Coordinates of C-alpha atoms and ligand atoms in Angstrom, one line a residue:
X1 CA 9.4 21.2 18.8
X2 CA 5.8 21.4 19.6
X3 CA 3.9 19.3 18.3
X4 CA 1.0 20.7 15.5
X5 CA -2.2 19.8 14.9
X6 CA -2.8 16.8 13.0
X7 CA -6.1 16.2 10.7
X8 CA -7.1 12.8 9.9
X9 CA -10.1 11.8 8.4
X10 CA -11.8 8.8 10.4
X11 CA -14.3 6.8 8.3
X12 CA -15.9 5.7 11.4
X13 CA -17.5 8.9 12.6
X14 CA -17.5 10.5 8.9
X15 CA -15.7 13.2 9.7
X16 CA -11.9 15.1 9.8
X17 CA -11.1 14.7 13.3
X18 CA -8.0 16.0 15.1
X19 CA -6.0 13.4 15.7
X20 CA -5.2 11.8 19.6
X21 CA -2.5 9.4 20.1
X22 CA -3.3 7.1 22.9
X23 CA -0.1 7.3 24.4
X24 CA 1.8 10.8 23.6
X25 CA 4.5 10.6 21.4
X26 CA 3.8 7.7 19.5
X27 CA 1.7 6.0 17.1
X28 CA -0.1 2.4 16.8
X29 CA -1.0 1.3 13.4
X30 CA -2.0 -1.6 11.6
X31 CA -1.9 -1.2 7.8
X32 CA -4.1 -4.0 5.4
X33 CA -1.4 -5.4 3.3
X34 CA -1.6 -7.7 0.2
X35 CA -3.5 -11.1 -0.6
X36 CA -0.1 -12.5 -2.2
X37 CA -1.8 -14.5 -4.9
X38 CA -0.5 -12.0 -7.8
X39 CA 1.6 -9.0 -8.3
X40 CA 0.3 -5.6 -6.8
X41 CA -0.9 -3.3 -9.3
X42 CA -0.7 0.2 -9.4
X43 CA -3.6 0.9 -7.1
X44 CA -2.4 -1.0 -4.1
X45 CA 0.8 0.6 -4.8
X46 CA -0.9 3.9 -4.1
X47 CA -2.9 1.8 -0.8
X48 CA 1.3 1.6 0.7
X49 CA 2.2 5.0 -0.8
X50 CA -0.6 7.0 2.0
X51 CA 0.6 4.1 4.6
X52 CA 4.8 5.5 3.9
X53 CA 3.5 9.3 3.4
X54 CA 1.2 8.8 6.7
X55 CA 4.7 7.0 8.6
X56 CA 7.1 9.4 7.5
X57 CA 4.9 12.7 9.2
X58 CA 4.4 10.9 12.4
X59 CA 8.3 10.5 12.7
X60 CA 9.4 13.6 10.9
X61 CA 6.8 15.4 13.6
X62 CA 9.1 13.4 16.2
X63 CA 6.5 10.2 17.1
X64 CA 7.8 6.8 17.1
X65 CA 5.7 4.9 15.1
X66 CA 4.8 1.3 15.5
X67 CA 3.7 -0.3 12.3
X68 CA 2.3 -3.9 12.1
X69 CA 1.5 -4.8 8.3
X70 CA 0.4 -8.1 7.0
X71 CA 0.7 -10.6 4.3
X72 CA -2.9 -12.4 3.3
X73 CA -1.6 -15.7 3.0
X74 CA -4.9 -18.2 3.7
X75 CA -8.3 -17.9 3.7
X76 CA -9.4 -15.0 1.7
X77 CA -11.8 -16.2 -0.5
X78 CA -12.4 -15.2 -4.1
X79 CA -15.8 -13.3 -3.1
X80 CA -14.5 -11.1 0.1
X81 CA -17.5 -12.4 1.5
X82 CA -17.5 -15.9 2.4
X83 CA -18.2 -17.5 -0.9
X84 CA -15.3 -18.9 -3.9
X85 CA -12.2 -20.4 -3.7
X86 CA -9.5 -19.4 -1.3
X87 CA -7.8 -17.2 -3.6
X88 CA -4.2 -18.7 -3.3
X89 CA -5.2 -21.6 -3.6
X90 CA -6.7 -21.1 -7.1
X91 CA -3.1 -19.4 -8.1
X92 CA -1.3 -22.2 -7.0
X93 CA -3.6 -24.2 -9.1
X94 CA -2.8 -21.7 -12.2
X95 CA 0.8 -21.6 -11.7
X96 CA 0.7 -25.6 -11.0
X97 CA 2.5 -24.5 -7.5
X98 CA 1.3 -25.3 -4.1
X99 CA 0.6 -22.3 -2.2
X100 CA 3.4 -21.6 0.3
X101 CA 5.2 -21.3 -2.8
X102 CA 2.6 -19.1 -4.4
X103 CA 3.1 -17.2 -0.9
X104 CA 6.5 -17.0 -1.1
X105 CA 7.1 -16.0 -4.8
X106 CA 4.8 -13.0 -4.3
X107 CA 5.4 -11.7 -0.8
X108 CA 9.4 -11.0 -2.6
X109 CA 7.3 -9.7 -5.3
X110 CA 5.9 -6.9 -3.1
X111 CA 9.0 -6.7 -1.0
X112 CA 11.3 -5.5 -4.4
X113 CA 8.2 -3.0 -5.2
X114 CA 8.2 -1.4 -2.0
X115 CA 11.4 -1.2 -1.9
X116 CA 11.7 0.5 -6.0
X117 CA 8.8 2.4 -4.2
X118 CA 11.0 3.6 -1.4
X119 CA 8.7 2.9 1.0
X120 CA 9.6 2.4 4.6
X121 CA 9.6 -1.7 5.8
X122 CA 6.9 -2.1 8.0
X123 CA 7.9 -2.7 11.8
X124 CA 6.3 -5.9 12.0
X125 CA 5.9 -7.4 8.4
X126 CA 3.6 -10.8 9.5
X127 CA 2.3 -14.0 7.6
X128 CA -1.6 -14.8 8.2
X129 CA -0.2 -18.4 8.6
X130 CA 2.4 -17.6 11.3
X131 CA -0.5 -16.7 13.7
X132 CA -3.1 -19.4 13.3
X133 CA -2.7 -20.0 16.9
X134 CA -3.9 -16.0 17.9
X135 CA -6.2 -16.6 15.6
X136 CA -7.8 -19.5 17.1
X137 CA -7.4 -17.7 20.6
X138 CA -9.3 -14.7 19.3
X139 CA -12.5 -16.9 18.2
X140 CA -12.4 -19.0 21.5
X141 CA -12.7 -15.6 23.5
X142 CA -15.7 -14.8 20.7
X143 CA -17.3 -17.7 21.9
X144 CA -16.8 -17.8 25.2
X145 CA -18.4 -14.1 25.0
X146 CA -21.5 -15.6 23.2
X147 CA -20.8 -13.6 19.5
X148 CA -20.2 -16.8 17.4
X149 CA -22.1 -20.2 16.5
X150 CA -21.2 -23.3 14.7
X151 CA -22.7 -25.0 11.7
X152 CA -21.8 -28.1 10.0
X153 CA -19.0 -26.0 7.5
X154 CA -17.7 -23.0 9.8
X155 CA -17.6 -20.9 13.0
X156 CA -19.4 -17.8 12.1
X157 CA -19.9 -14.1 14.0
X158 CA -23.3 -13.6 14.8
X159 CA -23.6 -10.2 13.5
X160 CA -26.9 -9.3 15.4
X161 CA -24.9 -9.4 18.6
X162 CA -23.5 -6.0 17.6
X163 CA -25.6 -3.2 17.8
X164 CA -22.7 -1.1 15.8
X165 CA -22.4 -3.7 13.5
X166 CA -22.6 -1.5 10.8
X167 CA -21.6 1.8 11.6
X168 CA -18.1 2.0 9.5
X169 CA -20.3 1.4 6.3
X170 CA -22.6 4.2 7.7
X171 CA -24.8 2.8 10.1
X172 CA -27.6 1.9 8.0
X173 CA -30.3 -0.9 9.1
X174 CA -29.0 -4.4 8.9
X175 CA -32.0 -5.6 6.8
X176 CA -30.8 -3.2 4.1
X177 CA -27.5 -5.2 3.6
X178 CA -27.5 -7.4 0.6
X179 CA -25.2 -9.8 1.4
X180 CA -25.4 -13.1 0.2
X181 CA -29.0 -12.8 -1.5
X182 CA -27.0 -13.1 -5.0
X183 CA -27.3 -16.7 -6.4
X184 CA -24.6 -18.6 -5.0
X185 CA -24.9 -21.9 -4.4
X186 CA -22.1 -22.1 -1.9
X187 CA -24.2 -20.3 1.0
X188 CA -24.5 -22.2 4.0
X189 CA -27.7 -23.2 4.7
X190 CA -27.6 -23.0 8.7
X191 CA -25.8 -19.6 8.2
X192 CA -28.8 -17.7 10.2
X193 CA -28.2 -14.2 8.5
X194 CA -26.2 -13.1 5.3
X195 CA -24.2 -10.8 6.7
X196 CA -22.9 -13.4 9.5
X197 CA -19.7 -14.3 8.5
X198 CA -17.1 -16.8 8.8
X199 CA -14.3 -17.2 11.4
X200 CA -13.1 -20.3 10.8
X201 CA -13.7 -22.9 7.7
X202 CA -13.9 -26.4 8.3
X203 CA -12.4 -28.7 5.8
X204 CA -15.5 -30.0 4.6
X205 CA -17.9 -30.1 1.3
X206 CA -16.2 -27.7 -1.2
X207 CA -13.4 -27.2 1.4
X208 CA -12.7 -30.2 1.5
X209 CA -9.2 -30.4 -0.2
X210 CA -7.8 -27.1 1.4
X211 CA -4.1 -27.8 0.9
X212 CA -3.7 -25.2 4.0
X213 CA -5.3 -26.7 6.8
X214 CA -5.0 -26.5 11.0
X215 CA -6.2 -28.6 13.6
X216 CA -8.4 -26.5 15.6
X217 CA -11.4 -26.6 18.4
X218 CA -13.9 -26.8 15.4
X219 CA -11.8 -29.8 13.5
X220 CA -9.6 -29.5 10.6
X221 CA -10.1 -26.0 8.7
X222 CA -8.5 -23.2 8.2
X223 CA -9.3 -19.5 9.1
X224 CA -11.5 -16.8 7.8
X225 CA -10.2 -14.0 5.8
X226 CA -11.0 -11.6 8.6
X227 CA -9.6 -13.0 11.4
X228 CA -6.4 -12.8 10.6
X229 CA -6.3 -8.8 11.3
X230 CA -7.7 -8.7 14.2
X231 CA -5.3 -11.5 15.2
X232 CA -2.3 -9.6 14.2
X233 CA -3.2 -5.9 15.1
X234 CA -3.7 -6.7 18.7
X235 CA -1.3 -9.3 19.3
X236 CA 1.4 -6.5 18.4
X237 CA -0.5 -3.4 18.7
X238 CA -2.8 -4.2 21.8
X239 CA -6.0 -4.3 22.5
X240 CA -6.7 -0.6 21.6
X241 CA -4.5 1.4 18.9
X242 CA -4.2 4.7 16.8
X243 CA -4.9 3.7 13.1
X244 CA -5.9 1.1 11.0
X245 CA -5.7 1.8 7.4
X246 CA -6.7 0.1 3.6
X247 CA -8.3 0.8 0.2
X248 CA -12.0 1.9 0.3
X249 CA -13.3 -1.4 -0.7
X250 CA -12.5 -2.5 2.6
X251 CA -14.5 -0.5 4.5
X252 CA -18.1 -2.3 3.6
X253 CA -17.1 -6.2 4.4
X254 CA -13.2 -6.9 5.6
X255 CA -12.9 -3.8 7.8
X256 CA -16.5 -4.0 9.5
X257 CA -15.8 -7.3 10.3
X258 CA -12.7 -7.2 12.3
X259 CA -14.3 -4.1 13.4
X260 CA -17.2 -6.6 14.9
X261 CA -14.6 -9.6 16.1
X262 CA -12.8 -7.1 18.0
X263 CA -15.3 -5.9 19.5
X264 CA -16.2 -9.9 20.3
X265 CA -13.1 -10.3 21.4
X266 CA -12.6 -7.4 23.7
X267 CA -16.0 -5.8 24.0
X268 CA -14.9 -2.5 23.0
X269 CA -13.5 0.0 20.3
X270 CA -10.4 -1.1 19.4
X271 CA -8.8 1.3 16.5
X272 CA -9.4 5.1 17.3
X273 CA -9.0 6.1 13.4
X274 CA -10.2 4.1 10.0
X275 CA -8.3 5.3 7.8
X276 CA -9.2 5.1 3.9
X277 CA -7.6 5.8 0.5
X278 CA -9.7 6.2 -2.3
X279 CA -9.5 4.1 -5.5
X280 CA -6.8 5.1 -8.5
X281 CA -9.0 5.6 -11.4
X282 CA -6.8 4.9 -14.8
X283 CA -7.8 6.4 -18.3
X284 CA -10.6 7.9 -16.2
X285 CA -12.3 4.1 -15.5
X286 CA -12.4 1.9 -13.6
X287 CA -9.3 -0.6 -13.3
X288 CA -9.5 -3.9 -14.6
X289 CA -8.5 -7.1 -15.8
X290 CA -10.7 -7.5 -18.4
X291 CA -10.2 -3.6 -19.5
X292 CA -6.4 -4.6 -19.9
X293 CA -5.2 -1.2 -17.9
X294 CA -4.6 -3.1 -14.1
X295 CA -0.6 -2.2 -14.3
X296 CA 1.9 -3.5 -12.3
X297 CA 5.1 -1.9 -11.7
X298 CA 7.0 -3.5 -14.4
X299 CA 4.5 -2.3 -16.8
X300 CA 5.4 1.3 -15.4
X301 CA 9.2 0.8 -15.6
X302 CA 8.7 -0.9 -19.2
X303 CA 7.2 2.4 -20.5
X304 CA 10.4 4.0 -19.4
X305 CA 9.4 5.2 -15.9
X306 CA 11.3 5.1 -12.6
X307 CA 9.0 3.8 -9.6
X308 CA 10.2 7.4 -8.2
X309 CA 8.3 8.8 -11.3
X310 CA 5.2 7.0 -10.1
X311 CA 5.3 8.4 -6.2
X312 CA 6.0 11.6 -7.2
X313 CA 2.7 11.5 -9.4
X314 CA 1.1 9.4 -6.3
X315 CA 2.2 12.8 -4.2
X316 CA -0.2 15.1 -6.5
X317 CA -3.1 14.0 -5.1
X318 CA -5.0 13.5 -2.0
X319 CA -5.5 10.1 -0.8
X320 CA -9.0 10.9 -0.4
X321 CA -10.1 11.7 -4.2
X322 CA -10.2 9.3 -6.6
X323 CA -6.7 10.1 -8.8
X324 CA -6.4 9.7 -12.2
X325 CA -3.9 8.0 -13.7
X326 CA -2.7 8.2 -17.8
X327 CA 0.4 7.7 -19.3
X328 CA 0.7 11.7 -20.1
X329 CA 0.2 12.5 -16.2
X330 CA 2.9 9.9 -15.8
X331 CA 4.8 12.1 -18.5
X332 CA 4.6 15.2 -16.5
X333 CA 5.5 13.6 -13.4
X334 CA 8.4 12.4 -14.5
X335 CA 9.3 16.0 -16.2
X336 CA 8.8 17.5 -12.8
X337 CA 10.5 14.9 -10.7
X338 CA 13.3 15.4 -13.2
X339 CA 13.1 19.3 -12.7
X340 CA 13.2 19.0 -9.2
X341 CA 16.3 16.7 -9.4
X342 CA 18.3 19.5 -11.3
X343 CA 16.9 22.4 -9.0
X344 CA 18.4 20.2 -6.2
X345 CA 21.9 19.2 -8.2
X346 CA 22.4 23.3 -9.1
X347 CA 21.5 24.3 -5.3
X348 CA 24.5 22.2 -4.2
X349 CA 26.6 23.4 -6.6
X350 CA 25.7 26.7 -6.1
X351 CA 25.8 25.9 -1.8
X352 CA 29.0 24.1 -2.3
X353 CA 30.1 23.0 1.4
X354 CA 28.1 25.7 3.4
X355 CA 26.2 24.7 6.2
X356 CA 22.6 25.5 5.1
X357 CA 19.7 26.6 8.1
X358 CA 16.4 24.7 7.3
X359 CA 13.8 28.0 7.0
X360 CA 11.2 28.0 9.6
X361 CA 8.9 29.8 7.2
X362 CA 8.9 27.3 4.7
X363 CA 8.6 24.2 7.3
X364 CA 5.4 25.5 9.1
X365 CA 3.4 25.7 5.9
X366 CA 4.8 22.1 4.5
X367 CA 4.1 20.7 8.0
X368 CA 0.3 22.3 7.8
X369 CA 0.1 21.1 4.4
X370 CA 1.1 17.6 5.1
X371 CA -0.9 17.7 9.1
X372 CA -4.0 18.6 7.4
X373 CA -5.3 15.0 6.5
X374 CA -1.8 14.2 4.8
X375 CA -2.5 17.2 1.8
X376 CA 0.6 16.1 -0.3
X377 CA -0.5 18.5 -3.6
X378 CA -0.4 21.4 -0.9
X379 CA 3.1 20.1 0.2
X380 CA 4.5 19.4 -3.0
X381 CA 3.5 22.9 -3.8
X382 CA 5.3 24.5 -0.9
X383 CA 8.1 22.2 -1.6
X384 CA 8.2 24.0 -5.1
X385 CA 7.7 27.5 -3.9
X386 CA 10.7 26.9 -1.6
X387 CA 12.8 25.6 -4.5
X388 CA 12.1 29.0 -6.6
X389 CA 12.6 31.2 -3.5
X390 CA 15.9 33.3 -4.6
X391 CA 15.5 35.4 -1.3
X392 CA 16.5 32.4 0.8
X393 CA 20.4 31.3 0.1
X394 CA 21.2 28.0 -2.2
X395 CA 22.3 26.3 1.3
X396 CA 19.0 27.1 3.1
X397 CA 16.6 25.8 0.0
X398 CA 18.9 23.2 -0.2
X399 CA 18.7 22.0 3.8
X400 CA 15.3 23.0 3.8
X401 CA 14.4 20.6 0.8
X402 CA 16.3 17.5 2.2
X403 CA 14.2 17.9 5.2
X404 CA 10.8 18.1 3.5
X405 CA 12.1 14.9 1.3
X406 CA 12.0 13.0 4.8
X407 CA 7.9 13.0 4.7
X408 CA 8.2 12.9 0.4
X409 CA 10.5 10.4 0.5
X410 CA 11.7 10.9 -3.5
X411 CA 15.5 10.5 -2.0
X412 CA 16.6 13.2 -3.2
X413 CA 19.8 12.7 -1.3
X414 CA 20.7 10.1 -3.5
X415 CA 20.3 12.2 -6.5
X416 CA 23.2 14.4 -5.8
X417 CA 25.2 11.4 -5.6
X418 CA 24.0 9.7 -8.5
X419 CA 21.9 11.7 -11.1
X420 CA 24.0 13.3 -13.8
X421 CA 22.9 16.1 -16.2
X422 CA 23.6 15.2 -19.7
X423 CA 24.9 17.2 -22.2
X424 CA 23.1 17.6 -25.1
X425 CA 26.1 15.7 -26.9
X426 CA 25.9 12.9 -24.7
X427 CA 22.1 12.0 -24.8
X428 CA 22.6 12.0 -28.8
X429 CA 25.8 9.2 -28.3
X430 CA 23.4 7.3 -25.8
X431 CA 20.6 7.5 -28.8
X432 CA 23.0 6.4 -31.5
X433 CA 24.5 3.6 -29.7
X434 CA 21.0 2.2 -28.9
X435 CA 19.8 2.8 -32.2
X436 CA 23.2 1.0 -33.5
X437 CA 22.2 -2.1 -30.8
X438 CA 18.7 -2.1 -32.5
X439 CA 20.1 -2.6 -35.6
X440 CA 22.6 -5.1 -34.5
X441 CA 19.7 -7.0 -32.7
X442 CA 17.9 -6.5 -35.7
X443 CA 20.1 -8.8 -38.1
X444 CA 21.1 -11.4 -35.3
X445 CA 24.2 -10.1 -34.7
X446 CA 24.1 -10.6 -30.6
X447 CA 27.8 -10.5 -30.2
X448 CA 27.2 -6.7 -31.7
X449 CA 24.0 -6.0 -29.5
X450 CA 26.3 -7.4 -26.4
X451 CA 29.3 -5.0 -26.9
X452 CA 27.3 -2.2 -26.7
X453 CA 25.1 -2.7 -24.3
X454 CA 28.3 -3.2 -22.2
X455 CA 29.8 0.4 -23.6
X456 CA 26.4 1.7 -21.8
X457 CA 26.8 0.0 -19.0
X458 CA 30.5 1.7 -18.9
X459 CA 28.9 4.9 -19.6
X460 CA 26.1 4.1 -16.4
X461 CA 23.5 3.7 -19.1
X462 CA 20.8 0.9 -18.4
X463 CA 18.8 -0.1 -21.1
X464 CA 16.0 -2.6 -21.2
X465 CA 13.7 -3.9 -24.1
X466 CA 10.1 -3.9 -23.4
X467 CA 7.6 -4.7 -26.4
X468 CA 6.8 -1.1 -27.0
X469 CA 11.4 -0.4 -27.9
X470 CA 14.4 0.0 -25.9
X471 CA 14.3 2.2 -23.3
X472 CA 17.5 3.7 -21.3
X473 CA 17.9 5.2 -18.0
X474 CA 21.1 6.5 -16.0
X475 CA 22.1 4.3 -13.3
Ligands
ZN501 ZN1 -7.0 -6.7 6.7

């Protein structure tokens, strides 16, 4: 097949540019993953859902993909500039843990969400603390190229080195940055500009019990949250590769800094495309702790979702605008996923064993859709027009679905195995049996509650009880 034309847009030059591979045929790409200090809410879920969507077109288009993804481990501090506490650190002192444990407990955290997710395992799915050593190598070759200078607490990058320094936040002046001018009394005082940042932390003053510490050139320390990306990305990707991707808050400290220590490094451009999802708005705000609406997963499942309900509301928008997300858009997702689950049940039927031919029609305008900057609302939409088409047979819609559901990824194979329709009869005998379990719950009567939780589980009924009921699903 020849390949089309693919949109991307590439925060570096501001612009949608048609995308280049370096070598034809495949893809490099190096995705920020999660600081694993605490479960992934719902808007770095959406961060991994553009990474999968973004994966599954290269390959579907017939490009091998080689993914690198990592796990923040060490070293990024609780201000992503260089000021706090290293943030896993301060977990493990929360969960009275030390932090390989912290490290541990939440890298299977986000392995069992992508997985609910379905989103594809990275190629290379890397600890920061696996690759102290590249680390280290990187900042030696900094040095030895003159980008980096020593104070009493850290190595830093000397960000007036780099002409470009700031050219993924928009190239303004470097005297308009106002990093570190805020009262903190953790700045270093030999630091010789605000925006220089740190490559490697020594041990020392309010470092100076880091429980996650490395001998190094510089002394006993540990590394700069930075670092660690450019240290990965071209220790498996090389020293010049397709894509690099993350959330939007990335772009004006963590991703112009490994944009400036690779160029340190290797004296030139090393990622072709920045690539950035915008923020998941929720109620129409701004996510937050202290606002009580920073869901996680389980919070989505315990209001009676299926993470499938979520990616298929991820899918309606555009990773560039700023998505909205309310418990009555996850309502109509979840109708529609549902629909679309039916539509694809009564095509089989209806196709029983023929051989369906995947319409060409129908695949140039989801491949445009999806090639033009990954425009999944467009390709959903085809997707559904496709569904609806009663000029094309049940086997075609049905092939031709399937293969769209390679880029969607909402596994809709699985679904004719698994999903049943209920009859009206049998959703009301589900309702009274949990109802009855309620009840039994209700005056202590476990042995009750047990009995028919297990006739559920006989009749592939899951249930779960969350603080807002009992919720079932099929299985
Ligand atoms: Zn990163």
């Amino acid at each position: 097949m020849d390949q089309p034309t693919i949109y991307l847009y590439n925060t570096l030059n501001r612009r949608r540019e048609v995308f280049k591979p370096i070598k034809p045929g495949e893809v490099s790409m190096y995705n920020c993953g999660p600081t694993v200090y605490f479960n992934m809410h719902i808007g770095n879920l959406r961060a991994y859902l553009v990474v999968d969507v973004l994966r599954r077109m290269f390959e579907y288009l017939g490009y091998s993909v080689e993914q690198v993804m990592n796990f923040t481990d060490v070293g990024h501090l609780t201000s992503d500039a260089d000021e706090g506490e290293d943030k896993m650190e301060k977990a493990a002192r929360r969960d009275s843990k030390d932090p390989w444990e912290i490290a541990q407990f939440y890298i299977n955290a986000v392995r069992s969400d992508f997985k609910d997710m379905n989103y594809l395992t990275p190629k290379h799915w890397v600890r920061a603390t696996d690759h102290i050593k590249e680390m280290i190598g990187l900042i030696q070759k900094m040095e030895q190229n003159g980008f980096t200078y020593k104070t009493d607490c850290a190595v830093y990058f000397d960000v007036t080195k780099y002409p470009s320094y700031t050219q993924l936040q928009g190239g303004q002046e470097l005297e308009d940055k106002k990093v570190g001018v805020r009262d903190e009394v953790n700045v270093d005082p030999q630091k010789k500009h605000p925006a220089d940042f740190a490559l490697w932390m020594k041990c020392v003053g309010q470092h100076e019990c880091h429980i996650m510490r490395w001998d190094s050139p510089w002394g006993a320390g540990f590394p700069g949250w930075h670092i660690e990306c450019s240290a990965m990305g071209t220790k498996y990707l090389g020293d010049h590769f397709d894509i690099h991707t993350g959330g939007e808050d990335h772009i004006s400290v963590h991703h112009t800094n490994e944009r400036a220590q690779n160029y340190g490094a290797f004296k030139k451009e090393v990622v072709n495309v920045w690539l950035h999802n915008l923020f998941l708005m929720v109620d129409g705000g701004k996510m937050g702790k202290s606002r009580g609406n920073m869901y996680e997963l389980q919070d989505v499942k315990e209001k009676g979702f299926e993470p499938l309900d979520l990616r298929y509301f991820f899918l309606g928008a555009q990773y560039r605008t700023r998505q909205n997300f309310t418990w009555e858009v996850m309502k109509a997702a979840q109708i529609a996923r549902k629909n679309l689950s039916k539509a694809v049940i009564e095509l089989n039927a209806q196709a029983s064993d023929q051989e369906g031919i995947i319409s060409e029609r129908y695949r140039s305008q989801f491949i445009e859709a999806v090639a033009d900057d990954l425009n999944t609302p467009k390709a959903l939409s085809v997707m559904w027009a496709l569904v609806k088409d009663e000029t094309l047979s049940s086997a075609d819609r049905l092939a031709t679905v399937l293969d769209f559901d390679r880029v969607l990824g909402l596994d809709l194979k699985a679904r004719l195995k698994n999903i049943r329709i209920l009859t009206q009869d049998e959703e009301q005998k589900i309702e009274r049996l949990v109802e009855a379990r309620d009840a039994a719950r209700g005056s202590k009567d476990w042995t009750r509650a047990d009995d028919i939780r297990g006739e559920l589980a006989n009749m592939g009924v899951e249930i779960e009880d969350t603080p807002d009921g009992t919720v079932w699903r099929l299985t």
